[in-house]
Amino acid sequence: MFGKPGAGKGTLSSRLVKKYDLLSISTGDLLRQQIQDGTEVGKQAEEIMARGGLVPDELMLRIVTDKLDTLHDKHWILDGFPRTLRQGQLLEAHLQSRGTPLTLVVNINVPDEVIISRISDRWVHIPSGRVYNTSYNPPRVAGYDDVTGEPLARRADDDPETFTRRLQAFYNSTNPLLEYYGALANQEVVTTENVHQHPHQLLLDRPDKLVVRTVTGSTSDIIWPDLDRIITTMFPTLTPRASGPEGAQNTTPLAGVVAASEAAAATSSLK
Ligand code: AP5
Ligand code: MG
């Protein structure tokens, strides 16, 4: 899931996780959690994020692949990674070595002026990454998370000055990365026959070519149906979740990831 800061990557990923049996990993949420926990990674990332810069590529790759390597038999979304050409190349090399090349890049394209007005209304529940907006998707009780009842916070990097720098960082890294994926999409992708795969991976319906799609719009009425159509067309066997209203918001992407890690640990302990 690719897009400007504030484009709605987190919001749309949450809707997909709520509707389908898949998991989402947001690098921004992972970093904010590391900062909150006071880890070494958190200490390194805190100052960079506060000024709207980008955390070093190799560190980001390690954070992401540590998570991905636990998700053998799952469909997943990456929200906010890769965001530099180098990250794209490192990710591709890693996924190819695992026999699970990337299948879909969705570029969520929202006009800058729409995004800037949204950011001043954004509130987040830092431990889960749940995102609210006082006008678009307000919490049931103002200032408090719907699920835990804990207080919501403004993100430290959502002040107008830092946000402008994040937008600039996006523009600096966007074109090379999108061109890279455009070129990959025109190449034949290594198929399941010529790469060793974990047995679980063979259960996934995996398109054999990378697809790049751009969804443009200012409102969820435009973006969500387009995105949903892309997902159902590309992954026809993706299972809708049994419970919960279709397309409902504010699930816990990180909780999904944690659940998957626990399931993987449980499976390996049974072997
Ligand atoms: P990260 O947390 O990923 O921030 P970002 O990319 O700047 O994106 P945001 O989370 O701000 O926006 P979003 O697209 O998720 O939008 P949202 O759904 O919240 O990264 C933060 C920092 O971490 C980076 O600056 C960097 O320092 C570091 N970092 C992270 N990944 C990195 C990497 N790979 N490499 C290096 N550094 C990295 O929506 C925004 C608002 O709009 C919300 O209030 C929402 O409710 C509202 N909204 C959403 N959709 C709609 C709609 N359709 N209509 C109306 N309102 C809507
Ligand atoms: Mg986000």
Short mmCIF file of C-alpha atoms and ligand atoms in Angstrom, two decimals:
data_model
loop_
_atom_site.label_atom_id
_atom_site.label_comp_id
_atom_site.label_asym_id
_atom_site.label_seq_id
_atom_site.Cartn_x
_atom_site.Cartn_y
_atom_site.Cartn_z
CA MET A 1 0.00 0.00 0.00
CA PHE A 2 1.76 3.02 -1.32
CA GLY A 3 0.85 6.69 -0.97
CA LYS A 4 1.55 10.12 0.45
CA PRO A 5 1.53 10.68 4.20
CA GLY A 6 -2.12 11.00 5.19
CA ALA A 7 -3.41 9.42 1.95
CA GLY A 8 -5.37 6.86 3.96
CA LYS A 9 -3.02 3.85 3.79
CA GLY A 10 -3.64 2.92 7.42
CA THR A 11 -7.40 3.52 7.19
CA LEU A 12 -7.83 1.47 4.01
CA SER A 13 -5.54 -1.35 5.19
CA SER A 14 -7.67 -1.61 8.34
CA ARG A 15 -10.81 -1.88 6.24
CA LEU A 16 -9.27 -4.68 4.17
CA VAL A 17 -8.10 -6.52 7.31
CA LYS A 18 -11.60 -6.20 8.73
CA LYS A 19 -13.21 -7.58 5.59
CA TYR A 20 -10.72 -10.27 4.50
CA ASP A 21 -8.53 -12.88 6.12
CA LEU A 22 -5.28 -11.00 5.75
CA LEU A 23 -2.80 -9.12 7.91
CA SER A 24 -1.36 -5.64 7.73
CA ILE A 25 2.05 -4.41 8.81
CA SER A 26 2.45 -0.63 9.15
CA THR A 27 6.09 0.39 9.52
CA GLY A 28 5.02 3.71 11.06
CA ASP A 29 2.99 1.87 13.72
CA LEU A 30 5.87 -0.54 14.40
CA LEU A 31 8.29 2.37 14.85
CA ARG A 32 5.91 4.29 17.12
CA GLN A 33 5.55 1.14 19.25
CA GLN A 34 9.35 0.79 19.46
CA ILE A 35 9.59 4.43 20.58
CA GLN A 36 6.91 3.91 23.19
CA ASP A 37 8.72 0.79 24.46
CA GLY A 38 12.04 2.69 24.63
CA THR A 39 13.94 0.10 22.53
CA GLU A 40 17.27 0.74 20.76
CA VAL A 41 15.44 0.92 17.41
CA GLY A 42 12.96 3.35 18.96
CA LYS A 43 15.77 5.60 20.21
CA GLN A 44 17.33 5.63 16.74
CA ALA A 45 14.00 6.33 15.00
CA GLU A 46 12.52 8.92 17.36
CA GLU A 47 14.55 11.94 16.34
CA ILE A 48 14.35 11.06 12.61
CA MET A 49 10.56 10.70 12.72
CA ALA A 50 10.14 13.88 14.76
CA ARG A 51 11.77 15.90 11.99
CA GLY A 52 9.87 14.11 9.22
CA GLY A 53 12.90 12.24 7.83
CA LEU A 54 13.23 8.60 6.79
CA VAL A 55 14.68 5.87 9.00
CA PRO A 56 17.72 4.10 7.37
CA ASP A 57 16.81 1.52 4.73
CA GLU A 58 18.66 -1.47 6.22
CA LEU A 59 17.10 -0.94 9.64
CA MET A 60 13.64 -0.74 8.06
CA LEU A 61 14.24 -3.92 6.09
CA ARG A 62 15.19 -5.79 9.26
CA ILE A 63 12.10 -4.58 11.10
CA VAL A 64 9.81 -5.62 8.24
CA THR A 65 11.40 -8.97 7.39
CA ASP A 66 11.43 -10.03 11.06
CA LYS A 67 7.63 -9.75 10.87
CA LEU A 68 7.16 -11.13 7.35
CA ASP A 69 9.19 -14.25 8.05
CA THR A 70 6.56 -15.31 10.61
CA LEU A 71 3.70 -15.07 8.07
CA HIS A 72 4.36 -18.08 5.80
CA ASP A 73 0.79 -19.03 4.97
CA LYS A 74 -0.91 -15.65 5.14
CA HIS A 75 -1.83 -12.89 2.76
CA TRP A 76 -0.37 -9.61 3.99
CA ILE A 77 -0.32 -5.90 3.25
CA LEU A 78 2.66 -3.65 3.82
CA ASP A 79 1.56 -0.12 4.76
CA GLY A 80 4.35 2.45 4.44
CA PHE A 81 7.09 0.11 3.21
CA PRO A 82 8.99 0.25 0.92
CA ARG A 83 9.27 3.99 0.45
CA THR A 84 12.70 4.36 -1.18
CA LEU A 85 14.12 2.68 -4.25
CA ARG A 86 16.70 0.91 -2.09
CA GLN A 87 13.97 -0.44 0.22
CA GLY A 88 12.08 -1.70 -2.84
CA GLN A 89 15.17 -3.51 -4.11
CA LEU A 90 16.02 -4.98 -0.69
CA LEU A 91 12.44 -6.14 -0.19
CA GLU A 92 12.27 -7.72 -3.63
CA ALA A 93 15.55 -9.60 -3.07
CA HIS A 94 14.27 -10.85 0.28
CA LEU A 95 10.89 -11.95 -1.08
CA GLN A 96 12.45 -13.64 -4.13
CA SER A 97 14.78 -15.59 -1.83
CA ARG A 98 11.69 -16.82 0.05
CA GLY A 99 9.83 -17.67 -3.18
CA THR A 100 7.10 -15.12 -2.40
CA PRO A 101 7.59 -12.17 -4.78
CA LEU A 102 5.35 -9.14 -4.38
CA THR A 103 2.12 -9.48 -6.36
CA LEU A 104 0.36 -6.11 -6.07
CA VAL A 105 1.37 -2.49 -5.56
CA VAL A 106 -1.52 -0.11 -4.92
CA ASN A 107 -0.77 3.58 -5.14
CA ILE A 108 -3.36 5.60 -3.22
CA ASN A 109 -3.34 9.00 -4.86
CA VAL A 110 -5.09 11.81 -2.96
CA PRO A 111 -4.62 15.55 -3.69
CA ASP A 112 -2.27 17.40 -1.29
CA GLU A 113 -4.87 19.97 -0.22
CA VAL A 114 -7.29 17.19 0.85
CA ILE A 115 -4.57 15.48 2.87
CA ILE A 116 -3.43 18.61 4.65
CA SER A 117 -6.96 19.36 5.84
CA ARG A 118 -7.38 15.76 7.10
CA ILE A 119 -4.21 15.73 9.15
CA SER A 120 -5.30 18.47 11.51
CA ASP A 121 -8.29 16.27 12.44
CA ARG A 122 -6.38 12.99 12.93
CA TRP A 123 -6.19 11.24 16.31
CA VAL A 124 -4.52 7.88 16.91
CA HIS A 125 -4.42 5.08 19.46
CA ILE A 126 -0.66 4.57 19.53
CA PRO A 127 -0.49 0.97 20.91
CA SER A 128 -2.75 -0.46 18.17
CA GLY A 129 -2.27 2.07 15.35
CA ARG A 130 -6.06 2.66 15.14
CA VAL A 131 -6.72 5.91 13.31
CA TYR A 132 -9.61 8.35 13.83
CA ASN A 133 -10.61 11.62 12.31
CA THR A 134 -12.89 14.06 14.11
CA SER A 135 -14.97 14.64 10.98
CA TYR A 136 -14.56 11.44 8.88
CA ASN A 137 -14.47 8.56 11.37
CA PRO A 138 -14.75 9.97 14.91
CA PRO A 139 -14.34 7.73 17.97
CA ARG A 140 -17.57 6.84 19.78
CA VAL A 141 -16.43 8.87 22.80
CA ALA A 142 -14.42 11.96 21.85
CA GLY A 143 -10.74 11.54 22.76
CA TYR A 144 -10.91 7.82 23.61
CA ASP A 145 -10.20 4.60 21.68
CA ASP A 146 -13.33 2.59 20.75
CA VAL A 147 -11.81 -0.78 21.66
CA THR A 148 -9.71 -0.20 24.79
CA GLY A 149 -11.21 3.06 26.10
CA GLU A 150 -7.65 4.42 26.39
CA PRO A 151 -6.93 8.06 25.57
CA LEU A 152 -6.14 9.01 21.97
CA ALA A 153 -3.14 11.16 21.02
CA ARG A 154 -2.02 13.48 18.25
CA ARG A 155 1.02 12.18 16.37
CA ALA A 156 4.18 14.17 17.13
CA ASP A 157 4.92 14.42 13.40
CA ASP A 158 1.47 15.78 12.46
CA ASP A 159 2.29 19.45 13.08
CA PRO A 160 2.09 21.45 9.81
CA GLU A 161 5.84 22.07 9.50
CA THR A 162 6.89 18.44 9.99
CA PHE A 163 4.04 17.24 7.82
CA THR A 164 5.29 19.41 4.96
CA ARG A 165 8.74 17.79 5.32
CA ARG A 166 7.17 14.29 5.23
CA LEU A 167 5.31 15.22 2.07
CA GLN A 168 8.60 16.45 0.59
CA ALA A 169 10.35 13.19 1.57
CA PHE A 170 7.56 11.34 -0.22
CA TYR A 171 7.98 13.35 -3.42
CA ASN A 172 11.76 12.82 -3.35
CA SER A 173 11.47 9.04 -3.20
CA THR A 174 8.26 8.35 -5.13
CA ASN A 175 9.17 8.42 -8.78
CA PRO A 176 12.21 6.13 -8.69
CA LEU A 177 10.25 3.58 -6.65
CA LEU A 178 7.16 3.66 -8.86
CA GLU A 179 9.35 3.40 -11.96
CA TYR A 180 11.09 0.40 -10.40
CA TYR A 181 7.76 -1.35 -9.80
CA GLY A 182 6.53 -0.35 -13.25
CA ALA A 183 9.58 -2.08 -14.77
CA LEU A 184 9.12 -5.16 -12.55
CA ALA A 185 5.46 -5.38 -13.55
CA ASN A 186 6.52 -5.77 -17.15
CA GLN A 187 8.88 -8.62 -16.36
CA GLU A 188 8.10 -12.25 -16.05
CA VAL A 189 8.01 -13.11 -12.39
CA VAL A 190 9.70 -16.24 -11.02
CA THR A 191 6.97 -18.84 -10.63
CA THR A 192 6.26 -21.37 -7.94
CA GLU A 193 7.72 -24.21 -10.04
CA ASN A 194 11.29 -22.95 -10.09
CA VAL A 195 11.66 -21.70 -6.53
CA HIS A 196 11.70 -23.69 -3.35
CA GLN A 197 8.61 -22.76 -1.34
CA HIS A 198 7.53 -23.41 2.16
CA PRO A 199 4.65 -25.96 1.84
CA HIS A 200 2.19 -23.48 3.34
CA GLN A 201 2.91 -20.97 0.59
CA LEU A 202 1.58 -23.33 -2.05
CA LEU A 203 -1.88 -22.93 -0.50
CA LEU A 204 -2.05 -19.26 -1.49
CA ASP A 205 -3.55 -18.15 -4.78
CA ARG A 206 -0.62 -16.18 -6.09
CA PRO A 207 -0.86 -14.16 -9.31
CA ASP A 208 2.26 -14.91 -11.37
CA LYS A 209 2.99 -11.33 -12.36
CA LEU A 210 3.39 -8.11 -10.37
CA VAL A 211 0.47 -5.73 -10.90
CA VAL A 212 0.70 -1.98 -10.21
CA ARG A 213 -2.54 -0.01 -9.79
CA THR A 214 -3.22 3.62 -8.93
CA VAL A 215 -6.46 4.57 -7.21
CA THR A 216 -7.18 8.28 -7.32
CA GLY A 217 -9.79 10.18 -5.33
CA SER A 218 -10.55 12.49 -2.45
CA THR A 219 -13.15 10.44 -0.61
CA SER A 220 -13.57 6.90 0.64
CA ASP A 221 -16.69 6.58 -1.54
CA ILE A 222 -14.38 6.64 -4.54
CA ILE A 223 -11.29 4.91 -3.21
CA TRP A 224 -12.71 2.06 -1.15
CA PRO A 225 -14.89 0.41 -3.87
CA ASP A 226 -12.06 0.69 -6.41
CA LEU A 227 -9.57 -0.83 -3.99
CA ASP A 228 -11.98 -3.59 -2.99
CA ARG A 229 -12.58 -4.44 -6.66
CA ILE A 230 -8.85 -4.72 -7.32
CA ILE A 231 -8.43 -7.08 -4.36
CA THR A 232 -11.36 -9.34 -5.25
CA THR A 233 -10.27 -9.52 -8.89
CA MET A 234 -6.67 -10.34 -8.11
CA PHE A 235 -7.26 -12.69 -5.19
CA PRO A 236 -10.59 -14.41 -5.94
CA THR A 237 -10.12 -17.04 -3.24
CA LEU A 238 -9.31 -14.57 -0.46
CA THR A 239 -11.66 -15.48 2.35
CA PRO A 240 -14.00 -12.81 3.73
CA ARG A 241 -14.08 -12.85 7.52
CA ALA A 242 -17.11 -14.49 9.01
CA SER A 243 -18.10 -11.73 11.42
CA GLY A 244 -18.25 -7.93 11.43
CA PRO A 245 -19.88 -5.50 9.04
CA GLU A 246 -18.27 -5.38 5.63
CA GLY A 247 -15.76 -2.59 5.29
CA ALA A 248 -16.05 -1.49 8.90
CA GLN A 249 -13.13 0.55 10.16
CA ASN A 250 -10.64 0.74 12.94
CA THR A 251 -9.49 -2.81 13.37
CA THR A 252 -6.10 -3.51 14.86
CA PRO A 253 -3.60 -4.29 12.12
CA LEU A 254 -0.82 -4.95 14.59
CA ALA A 255 -3.02 -7.28 16.60
CA GLY A 256 -3.48 -9.28 13.40
CA VAL A 257 0.26 -9.56 12.97
CA VAL A 258 0.81 -10.55 16.56
CA ALA A 259 -1.91 -13.17 16.26
CA ALA A 260 -0.17 -14.61 13.21
CA SER A 261 3.19 -14.77 15.01
CA GLU A 262 1.55 -16.57 17.88
CA ALA A 263 -0.15 -19.00 15.49
CA ALA A 264 3.20 -19.66 13.78
CA ALA A 265 4.87 -20.26 17.14
CA ALA A 266 2.05 -22.60 18.16
CA THR A 267 2.33 -24.54 14.88
CA SER A 268 6.08 -24.99 15.17
CA SER A 269 5.79 -26.11 18.77
CA LEU A 270 3.37 -28.84 17.61
CA LYS A 271 5.89 -30.25 15.11
P1 AP5 B 1 3.84 6.44 8.71
O1 AP5 B 1 3.20 6.24 10.03
O2 AP5 B 1 3.81 5.36 7.70
O3 AP5 B 1 3.26 7.78 8.10
P2 AP5 B 1 2.94 8.22 6.62
O4 AP5 B 1 3.37 7.42 5.49
O5 AP5 B 1 3.42 9.62 6.66
O6 AP5 B 1 1.43 8.03 6.50
P3 AP5 B 1 0.34 8.34 7.59
O7 AP5 B 1 0.28 7.25 8.60
O8 AP5 B 1 0.54 9.76 8.09
O9 AP5 B 1 -0.96 8.38 6.71
P4 AP5 B 1 -1.86 7.21 6.15
O10 AP5 B 1 -1.69 7.15 4.67
O11 AP5 B 1 -1.72 5.95 6.93
O12 AP5 B 1 -3.27 7.88 6.40
P5 AP5 B 1 -4.39 7.57 7.51
O13 AP5 B 1 -5.11 6.30 7.22
O14 AP5 B 1 -3.83 7.77 8.88
O15 AP5 B 1 5.37 6.88 8.92
C1 AP5 B 1 5.71 7.84 9.89
C2 AP5 B 1 7.22 8.06 9.89
O16 AP5 B 1 7.89 6.81 10.20
C3 AP5 B 1 7.83 8.50 8.55
O17 AP5 B 1 7.74 9.88 8.37
C4 AP5 B 1 9.29 8.00 8.72
O18 AP5 B 1 10.05 8.85 9.53
C5 AP5 B 1 9.11 6.68 9.46
N1 AP5 B 1 8.95 5.53 8.52
C6 AP5 B 1 7.86 4.74 8.37
N2 AP5 B 1 8.07 3.82 7.39
C7 AP5 B 1 9.32 4.05 6.92
C8 AP5 B 1 10.10 3.48 5.89
N3 AP5 B 1 9.62 2.47 5.13
N4 AP5 B 1 11.34 3.98 5.66
C9 AP5 B 1 11.84 4.99 6.38
N5 AP5 B 1 11.14 5.60 7.38
C10 AP5 B 1 9.90 5.14 7.64
O19 AP5 B 1 -5.40 8.75 7.16
C11 AP5 B 1 -5.05 10.09 7.41
C12 AP5 B 1 -6.24 10.83 8.00
O20 AP5 B 1 -7.25 10.93 7.02
C13 AP5 B 1 -6.88 10.13 9.18
O21 AP5 B 1 -7.32 11.09 10.10
C14 AP5 B 1 -8.06 9.37 8.57
O22 AP5 B 1 -9.11 9.17 9.49
C15 AP5 B 1 -8.45 10.31 7.45
N6 AP5 B 1 -8.97 9.62 6.29
C16 AP5 B 1 -8.48 8.48 5.75
N7 AP5 B 1 -9.20 8.15 4.67
C17 AP5 B 1 -10.13 9.13 4.54
C18 AP5 B 1 -11.16 9.38 3.59
N8 AP5 B 1 -11.35 8.55 2.57
N9 AP5 B 1 -11.92 10.46 3.73
C19 AP5 B 1 -11.71 11.32 4.76
N10 AP5 B 1 -10.76 11.17 5.70
C20 AP5 B 1 -9.98 10.07 5.57
MG MG B 2 -0.53 5.39 8.60
#
